[in-house]
Coordinates of C-alpha atoms in Angstrom, one line a residue:
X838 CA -9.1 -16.4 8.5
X839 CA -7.2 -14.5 6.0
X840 CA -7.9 -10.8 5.2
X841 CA -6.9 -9.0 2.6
X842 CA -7.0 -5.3 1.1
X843 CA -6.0 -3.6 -2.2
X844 CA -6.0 0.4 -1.4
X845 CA -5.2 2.6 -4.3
X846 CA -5.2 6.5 -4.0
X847 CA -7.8 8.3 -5.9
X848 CA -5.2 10.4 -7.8
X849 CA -6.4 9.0 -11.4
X850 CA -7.5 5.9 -13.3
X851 CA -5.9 2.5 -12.4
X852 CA -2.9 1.7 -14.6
X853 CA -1.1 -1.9 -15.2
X854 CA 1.2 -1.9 -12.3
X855 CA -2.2 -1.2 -10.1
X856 CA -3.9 -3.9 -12.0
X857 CA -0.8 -6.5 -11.4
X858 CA -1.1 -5.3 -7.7
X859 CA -4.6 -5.7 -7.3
X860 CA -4.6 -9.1 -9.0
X861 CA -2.3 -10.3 -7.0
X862 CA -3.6 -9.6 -3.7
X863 CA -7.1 -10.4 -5.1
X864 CA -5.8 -13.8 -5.9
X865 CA -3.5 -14.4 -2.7
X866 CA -6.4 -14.0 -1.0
X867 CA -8.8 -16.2 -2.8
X868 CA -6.3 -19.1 -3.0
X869 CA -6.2 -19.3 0.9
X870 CA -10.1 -18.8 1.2
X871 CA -9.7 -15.1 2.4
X872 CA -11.6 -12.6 1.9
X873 CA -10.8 -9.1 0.4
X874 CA -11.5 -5.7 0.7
X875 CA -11.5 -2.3 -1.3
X876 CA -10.1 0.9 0.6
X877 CA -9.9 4.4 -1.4
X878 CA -6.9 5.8 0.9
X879 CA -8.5 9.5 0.6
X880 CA -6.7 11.3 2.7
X881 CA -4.9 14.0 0.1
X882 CA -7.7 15.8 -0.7
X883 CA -5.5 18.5 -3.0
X884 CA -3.9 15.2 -5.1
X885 CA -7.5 13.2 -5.6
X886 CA -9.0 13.0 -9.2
X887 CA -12.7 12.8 -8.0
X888 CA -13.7 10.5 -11.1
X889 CA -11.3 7.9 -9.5
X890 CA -13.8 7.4 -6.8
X891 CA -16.0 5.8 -9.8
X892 CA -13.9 4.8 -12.0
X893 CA -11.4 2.5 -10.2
X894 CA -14.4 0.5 -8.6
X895 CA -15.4 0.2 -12.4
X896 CA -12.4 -1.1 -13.6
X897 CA -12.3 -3.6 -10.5
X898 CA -15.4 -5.0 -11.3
X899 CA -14.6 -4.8 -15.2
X900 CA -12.1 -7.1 -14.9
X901 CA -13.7 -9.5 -12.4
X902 CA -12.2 -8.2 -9.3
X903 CA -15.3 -8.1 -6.7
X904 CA -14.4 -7.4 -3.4
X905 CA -16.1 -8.3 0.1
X906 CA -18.8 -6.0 1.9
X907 CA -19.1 -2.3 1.1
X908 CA -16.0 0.3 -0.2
X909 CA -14.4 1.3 3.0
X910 CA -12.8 5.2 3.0
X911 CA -10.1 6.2 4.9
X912 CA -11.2 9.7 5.0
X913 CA -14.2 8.1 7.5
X914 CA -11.5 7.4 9.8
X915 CA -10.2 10.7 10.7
X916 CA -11.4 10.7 14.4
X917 CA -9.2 7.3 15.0
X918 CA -6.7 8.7 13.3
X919 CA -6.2 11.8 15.9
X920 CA -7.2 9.5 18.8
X921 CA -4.2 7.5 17.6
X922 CA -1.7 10.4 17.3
X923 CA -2.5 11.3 21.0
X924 CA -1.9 7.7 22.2
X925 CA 1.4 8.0 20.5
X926 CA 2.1 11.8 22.0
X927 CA 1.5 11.0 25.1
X928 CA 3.5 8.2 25.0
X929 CA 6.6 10.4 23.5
X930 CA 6.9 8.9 20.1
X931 CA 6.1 12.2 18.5
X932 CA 7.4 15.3 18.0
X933 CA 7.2 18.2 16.4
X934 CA 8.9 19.7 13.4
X935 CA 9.4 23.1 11.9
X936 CA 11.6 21.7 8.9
X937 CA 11.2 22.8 5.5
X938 CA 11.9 20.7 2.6
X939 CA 14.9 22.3 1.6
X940 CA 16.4 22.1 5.6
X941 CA 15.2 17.8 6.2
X942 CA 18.3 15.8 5.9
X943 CA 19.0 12.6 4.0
X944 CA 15.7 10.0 3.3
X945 CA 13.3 13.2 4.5
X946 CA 14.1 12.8 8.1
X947 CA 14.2 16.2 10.7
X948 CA 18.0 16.5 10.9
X949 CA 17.8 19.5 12.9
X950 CA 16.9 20.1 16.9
X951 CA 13.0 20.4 16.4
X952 CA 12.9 16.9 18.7
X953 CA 13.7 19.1 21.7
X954 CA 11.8 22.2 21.4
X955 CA 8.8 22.9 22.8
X956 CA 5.7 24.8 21.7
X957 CA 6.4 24.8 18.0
X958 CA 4.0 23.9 15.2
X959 CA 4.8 22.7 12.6
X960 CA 4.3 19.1 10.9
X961 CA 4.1 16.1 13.4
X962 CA 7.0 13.1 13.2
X963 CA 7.2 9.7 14.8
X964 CA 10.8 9.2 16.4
X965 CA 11.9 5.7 15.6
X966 CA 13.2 3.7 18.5
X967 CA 16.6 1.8 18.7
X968 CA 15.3 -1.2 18.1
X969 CA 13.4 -0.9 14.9
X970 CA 13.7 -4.0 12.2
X971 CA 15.6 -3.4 9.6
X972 CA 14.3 -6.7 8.3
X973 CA 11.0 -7.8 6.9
X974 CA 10.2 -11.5 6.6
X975 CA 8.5 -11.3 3.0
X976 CA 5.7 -13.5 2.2
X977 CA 7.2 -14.0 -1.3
X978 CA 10.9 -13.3 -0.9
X979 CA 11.6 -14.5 2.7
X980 CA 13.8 -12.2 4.6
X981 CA 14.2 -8.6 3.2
X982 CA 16.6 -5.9 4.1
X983 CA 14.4 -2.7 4.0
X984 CA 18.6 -0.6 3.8
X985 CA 18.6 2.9 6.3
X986 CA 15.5 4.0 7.5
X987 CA 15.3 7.8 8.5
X988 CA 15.4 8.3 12.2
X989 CA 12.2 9.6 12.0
X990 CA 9.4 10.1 9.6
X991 CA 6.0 12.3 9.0
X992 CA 2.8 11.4 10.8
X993 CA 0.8 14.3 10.6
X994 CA 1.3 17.2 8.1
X995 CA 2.2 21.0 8.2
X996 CA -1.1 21.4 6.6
X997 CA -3.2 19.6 8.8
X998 CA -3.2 16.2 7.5
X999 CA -2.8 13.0 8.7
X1000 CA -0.4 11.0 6.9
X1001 CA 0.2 8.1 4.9
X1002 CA 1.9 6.1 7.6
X1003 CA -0.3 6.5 10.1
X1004 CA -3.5 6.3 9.0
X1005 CA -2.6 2.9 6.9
X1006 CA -1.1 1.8 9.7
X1007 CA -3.5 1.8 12.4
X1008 CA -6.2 1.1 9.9
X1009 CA -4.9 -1.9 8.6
X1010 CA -4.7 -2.9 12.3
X1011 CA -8.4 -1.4 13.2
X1012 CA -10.3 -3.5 9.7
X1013 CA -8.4 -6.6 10.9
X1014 CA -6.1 -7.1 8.0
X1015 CA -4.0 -10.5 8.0
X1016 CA -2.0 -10.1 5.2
X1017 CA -1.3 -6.5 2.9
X1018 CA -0.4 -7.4 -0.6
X1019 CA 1.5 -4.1 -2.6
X1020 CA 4.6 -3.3 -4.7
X1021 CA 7.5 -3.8 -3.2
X1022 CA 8.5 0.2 -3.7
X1023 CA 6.4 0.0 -0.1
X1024 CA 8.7 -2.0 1.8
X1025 CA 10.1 0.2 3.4
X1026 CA 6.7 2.0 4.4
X1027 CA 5.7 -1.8 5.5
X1028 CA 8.7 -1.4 8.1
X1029 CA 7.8 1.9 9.1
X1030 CA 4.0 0.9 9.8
X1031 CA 5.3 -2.4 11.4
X1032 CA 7.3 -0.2 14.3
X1033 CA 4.0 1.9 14.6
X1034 CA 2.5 -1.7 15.3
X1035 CA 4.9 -2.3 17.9
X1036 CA 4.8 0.8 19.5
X1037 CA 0.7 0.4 19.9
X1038 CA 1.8 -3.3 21.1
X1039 CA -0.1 -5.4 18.3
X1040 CA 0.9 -7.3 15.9
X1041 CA 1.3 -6.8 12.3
X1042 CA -0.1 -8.4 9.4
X1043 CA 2.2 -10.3 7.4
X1044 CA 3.3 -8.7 4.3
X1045 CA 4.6 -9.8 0.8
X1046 CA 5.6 -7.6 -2.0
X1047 CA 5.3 -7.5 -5.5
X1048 CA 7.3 -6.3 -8.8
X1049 CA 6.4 -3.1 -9.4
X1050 CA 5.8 -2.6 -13.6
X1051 CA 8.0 -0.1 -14.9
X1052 CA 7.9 1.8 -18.9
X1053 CA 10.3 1.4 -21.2
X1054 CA 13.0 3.7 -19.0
X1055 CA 12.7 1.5 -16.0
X1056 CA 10.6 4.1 -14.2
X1057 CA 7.7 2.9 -12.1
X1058 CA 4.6 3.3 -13.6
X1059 CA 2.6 6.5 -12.4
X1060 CA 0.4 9.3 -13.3
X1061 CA 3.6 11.5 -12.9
X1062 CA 5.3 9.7 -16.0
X1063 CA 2.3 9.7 -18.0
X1064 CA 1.2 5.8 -17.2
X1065 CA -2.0 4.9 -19.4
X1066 CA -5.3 3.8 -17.5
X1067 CA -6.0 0.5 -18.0
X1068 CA -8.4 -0.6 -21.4
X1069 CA -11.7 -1.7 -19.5
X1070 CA -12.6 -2.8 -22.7
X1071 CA -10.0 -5.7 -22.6
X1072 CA -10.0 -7.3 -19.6
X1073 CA -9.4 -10.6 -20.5
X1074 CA -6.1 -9.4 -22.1
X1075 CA -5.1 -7.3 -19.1
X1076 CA -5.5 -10.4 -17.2
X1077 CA -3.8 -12.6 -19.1
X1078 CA -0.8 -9.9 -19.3
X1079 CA -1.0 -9.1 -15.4
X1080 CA -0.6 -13.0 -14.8
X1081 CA 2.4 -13.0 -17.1
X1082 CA 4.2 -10.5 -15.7
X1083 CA 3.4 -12.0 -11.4
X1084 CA 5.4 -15.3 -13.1
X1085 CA 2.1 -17.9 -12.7
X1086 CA 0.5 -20.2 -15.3
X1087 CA -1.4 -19.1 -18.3
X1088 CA -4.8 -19.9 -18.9
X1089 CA -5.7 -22.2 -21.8
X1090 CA -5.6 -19.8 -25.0
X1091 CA -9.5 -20.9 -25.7
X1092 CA -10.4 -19.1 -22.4
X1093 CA -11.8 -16.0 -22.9
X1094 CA -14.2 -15.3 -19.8
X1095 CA -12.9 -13.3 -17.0
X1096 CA -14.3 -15.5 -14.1
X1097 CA -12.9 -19.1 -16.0
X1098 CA -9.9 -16.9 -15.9
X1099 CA -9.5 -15.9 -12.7
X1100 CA -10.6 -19.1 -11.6
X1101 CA -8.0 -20.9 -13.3
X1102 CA -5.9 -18.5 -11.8
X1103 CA -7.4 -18.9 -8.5
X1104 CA -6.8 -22.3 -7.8
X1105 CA -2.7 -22.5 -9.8
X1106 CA -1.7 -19.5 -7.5
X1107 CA 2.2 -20.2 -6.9
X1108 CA 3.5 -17.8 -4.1
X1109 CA 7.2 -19.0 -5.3
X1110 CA 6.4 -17.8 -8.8
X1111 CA 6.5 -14.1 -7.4
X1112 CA 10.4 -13.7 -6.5
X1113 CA 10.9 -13.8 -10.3
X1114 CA 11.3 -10.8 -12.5
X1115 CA 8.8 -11.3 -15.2
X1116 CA 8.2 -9.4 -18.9

């Protein structure tokens, strides 16, 4: 059965491009009779915006996005999340990294000869092996070339943290996902969590990703260049915009209620729509 997950950070209030991403997992989802699931990837405590933990569930539900079973936190997960980094260890995919910012090499990857030192601390990096995919067979526009990866990447930070990759790697494994919708400025984070699949030996979820909205200067749409939160007093608009810009039909210009919307939506989902560049 398909399984599906939107997971925003709680840095702020959702803005379009989360919107178009969460509408278009949402819908993905519901077209193939799959279910769908809210995560609140809190793991950066110093970056969150604690009213997001309210208001992006708000603006879900505003605009008719209701998820299955009960808001899942990654924050919950911490104890897998070590158990996880000492499977890796032990099975010498990590290392670890004394690098400063200024001293990591192209991409962010350890340039330097922390990989065969011993008794350092420091941050924590997965090694990629010599056969990692440069390749991802996309969902929505087939076979993708994710271009250089870094050799190796953060997995557990100077501060203590476990990172992105990890943690929404192995819990996209551990809630069962079958399919992760997001922007395609993640693709090459979807091949990074796809070798931490193979390393574990299980398989990945099968991925497709989506234009990312951009202002006026082409830049992706983010709290750091000022993107507005979304008007949860328009949904029907918002909708109706969101579906214009992911390339699918528009609903009949009479229908104003959020479920007829998504409904209609629903059931004209076109997957082929979504390798267009829309708006």
């Amino acid at each position: 059965m398909y399984r599906g997950r939107f997971a925003p950070s709680p840095t702020g209030p959702l803005h379009m491009g989360s919107l178009v991403t969460a509408l278009g997992s949402f819908l993905d989802a519901r077209a193939h009779r799959g279910e769908w699931y809210l995560r609140i990837d809190d793991i950066d405590p110093p970056r969150h915006d604690k009213s997001s933990f309210e208001s992006i569930p708000l603006c879900l539900e505003r605009h008719g996005l209701i998820w299955d079973g009960s808001i899942i936190l990654q924050s919950q997960r911490q104890e897998a999340h070590e158990n996880y980094l000492s499977k890796l260890r032990d099975n010498n995919y990590l290392f670890d990294c004394l690098c400063t910012r200024a001293t990591l090499g192209e991409f962010g990857a350890c340039v330097s000869n922390c990989r065969g030192r011993e008794d350092i601390e420091g941050s924590v990096r997965f090694h990629l092996p010599s056969n990692t995919p440069q390749t991802i067979n996309d969902l929505f526009l087939g076979e993708q070339q994710a271009g250089s990866l870094p050799e190796n990447f953060i997995v557990k930070r100077r501060d203590g943290l476990i990172a992105y990759q990890l943690a929404t790697a192995v819990d996209d494994l551990d809630e069962g996902y079958t399919h992760v919708i997001r922007g395609e400025d993640l693709l090459q984070s979807s091949l990074r969590q796809m070798v931490v699949h193979q390393t574990l030996r299980r398989p990945s979820p099968k991925y497709g990703h989506l234009a990312i909205v951009t202002d006026e200067a082409g830049n992706k749409l983010s709290k750091q260049t000022g993107a507005l939160a979304v008007d949860t007093e328009a949904p029907s608009a918002n909708l109706r915009h969101a579906l214009a810009f992911l390339g699918q039909p528009s609903p009949p210009t009479d229908m104003d209620c959020v479920s007829d919307i998504l409904h209609h939506a629903t059931i004209n989902w076109r997957r082929d729509a979504l390798n267009r560049r829309n708006l």
